[in-house]
Amino acid sequence: MKNQTFLRAGDIAEELGVSTAYAYKLIRSLNDDLKEKGFITISGRVSRQYFNEKLYGNSVVGE
């Protein structure tokens, strides 16, 4: 993946080896979590930092 702030479904599908449809479901779920925490989200994209935190346990968003 390129060094970008937001990931799209294609990026996530490639990273995880899943379908694009499943990547969109992951994005929707992660963005719902972020909305509950009061963050602004972009439909179809998710923060790379939050993605890494939730999937790999890296850095923390929202503390």
mmCIF file of C-alpha atoms in Angstrom:
data_model
loop_
_atom_site.group_PDB
_atom_site.id
_atom_site.type_symbol
_atom_site.label_atom_id
_atom_site.label_comp_id
_atom_site.label_asym_id
_atom_site.label_seq_id
_atom_site.Cartn_x
_atom_site.Cartn_y
_atom_site.Cartn_z
ATOM 1 C CA MET A 1 0.000 0.000 0.000
ATOM 2 C CA LYS A 2 1.108 3.527 -0.709
ATOM 3 C CA ASN A 3 1.888 5.927 2.092
ATOM 4 C CA GLN A 4 -1.514 7.631 2.267
ATOM 5 C CA THR A 5 -3.688 8.899 5.102
ATOM 6 C CA PHE A 6 -6.887 7.136 4.035
ATOM 7 C CA LEU A 7 -7.360 3.637 2.687
ATOM 8 C CA ARG A 8 -9.953 2.642 0.115
ATOM 9 C CA ALA A 9 -11.649 -0.721 -0.293
ATOM 10 C CA GLY A 10 -9.190 -1.835 -2.976
ATOM 11 C CA ASP A 11 -6.253 -1.113 -0.671
ATOM 12 C CA ILE A 12 -7.788 -3.088 2.175
ATOM 13 C CA ALA A 13 -8.828 -5.975 -0.083
ATOM 14 C CA GLU A 14 -5.267 -6.259 -1.353
ATOM 15 C CA GLU A 15 -3.703 -5.935 2.118
ATOM 16 C CA LEU A 16 -5.943 -8.588 3.704
ATOM 17 C CA GLY A 17 -6.527 -10.834 0.682
ATOM 18 C CA VAL A 18 -10.304 -10.438 0.859
ATOM 19 C CA SER A 19 -12.953 -9.384 -1.642
ATOM 20 C CA THR A 20 -13.683 -5.732 -2.305
ATOM 21 C CA ALA A 21 -17.230 -6.238 -1.002
ATOM 22 C CA TYR A 22 -15.884 -7.508 2.326
ATOM 23 C CA ALA A 23 -13.418 -4.601 2.455
ATOM 24 C CA TYR A 24 -16.360 -2.198 2.134
ATOM 25 C CA LYS A 25 -18.055 -3.938 5.076
ATOM 26 C CA LEU A 26 -14.914 -3.497 7.147
ATOM 27 C CA ILE A 27 -14.719 0.182 6.218
ATOM 28 C CA ARG A 28 -18.357 0.688 7.158
ATOM 29 C CA SER A 29 -17.810 -0.987 10.517
ATOM 30 C CA LEU A 30 -14.645 0.966 11.294
ATOM 31 C CA ASN A 31 -16.279 4.246 10.267
ATOM 32 C CA ASP A 32 -19.288 3.488 12.485
ATOM 33 C CA ASP A 33 -16.890 3.037 15.426
ATOM 34 C CA LEU A 34 -15.196 6.339 14.613
ATOM 35 C CA LYS A 35 -18.542 8.160 14.341
ATOM 36 C CA GLU A 36 -19.500 6.906 17.810
ATOM 37 C CA LYS A 37 -16.257 8.414 19.110
ATOM 38 C CA GLY A 38 -17.161 11.758 17.519
ATOM 39 C CA PHE A 39 -14.843 11.665 14.507
ATOM 40 C CA ILE A 40 -15.786 12.839 11.032
ATOM 41 C CA THR A 41 -15.604 10.018 8.481
ATOM 42 C CA ILE A 42 -15.490 9.759 4.701
ATOM 43 C CA SER A 43 -17.715 7.155 3.114
ATOM 44 C CA GLY A 44 -15.722 4.425 1.379
ATOM 45 C CA ARG A 45 -12.466 5.375 3.095
ATOM 46 C CA VAL A 46 -10.980 4.782 6.510
ATOM 47 C CA SER A 47 -8.039 6.257 8.357
ATOM 48 C CA ARG A 48 -4.894 4.175 7.876
ATOM 49 C CA GLN A 49 -3.987 4.794 11.519
ATOM 50 C CA TYR A 50 -7.339 3.496 12.813
ATOM 51 C CA PHE A 51 -7.265 0.528 10.427
ATOM 52 C CA ASN A 52 -3.827 -0.468 11.722
ATOM 53 C CA GLU A 53 -4.913 -0.015 15.340
ATOM 54 C CA LYS A 54 -8.010 -2.189 15.013
ATOM 55 C CA LEU A 55 -6.441 -4.930 12.902
ATOM 56 C CA TYR A 56 -2.861 -5.023 14.116
ATOM 57 C CA GLY A 57 -2.947 -3.273 17.502
ATOM 58 C CA ASN A 58 -0.809 -0.282 16.421
ATOM 59 C CA SER A 59 -1.144 3.273 17.825
ATOM 60 C CA VAL A 60 -4.340 4.604 19.374
ATOM 61 C CA VAL A 61 -6.855 7.048 17.865
ATOM 62 C CA GLY A 62 -9.195 9.064 20.070
ATOM 63 C CA GLU A 63 -7.397 9.018 23.392
#
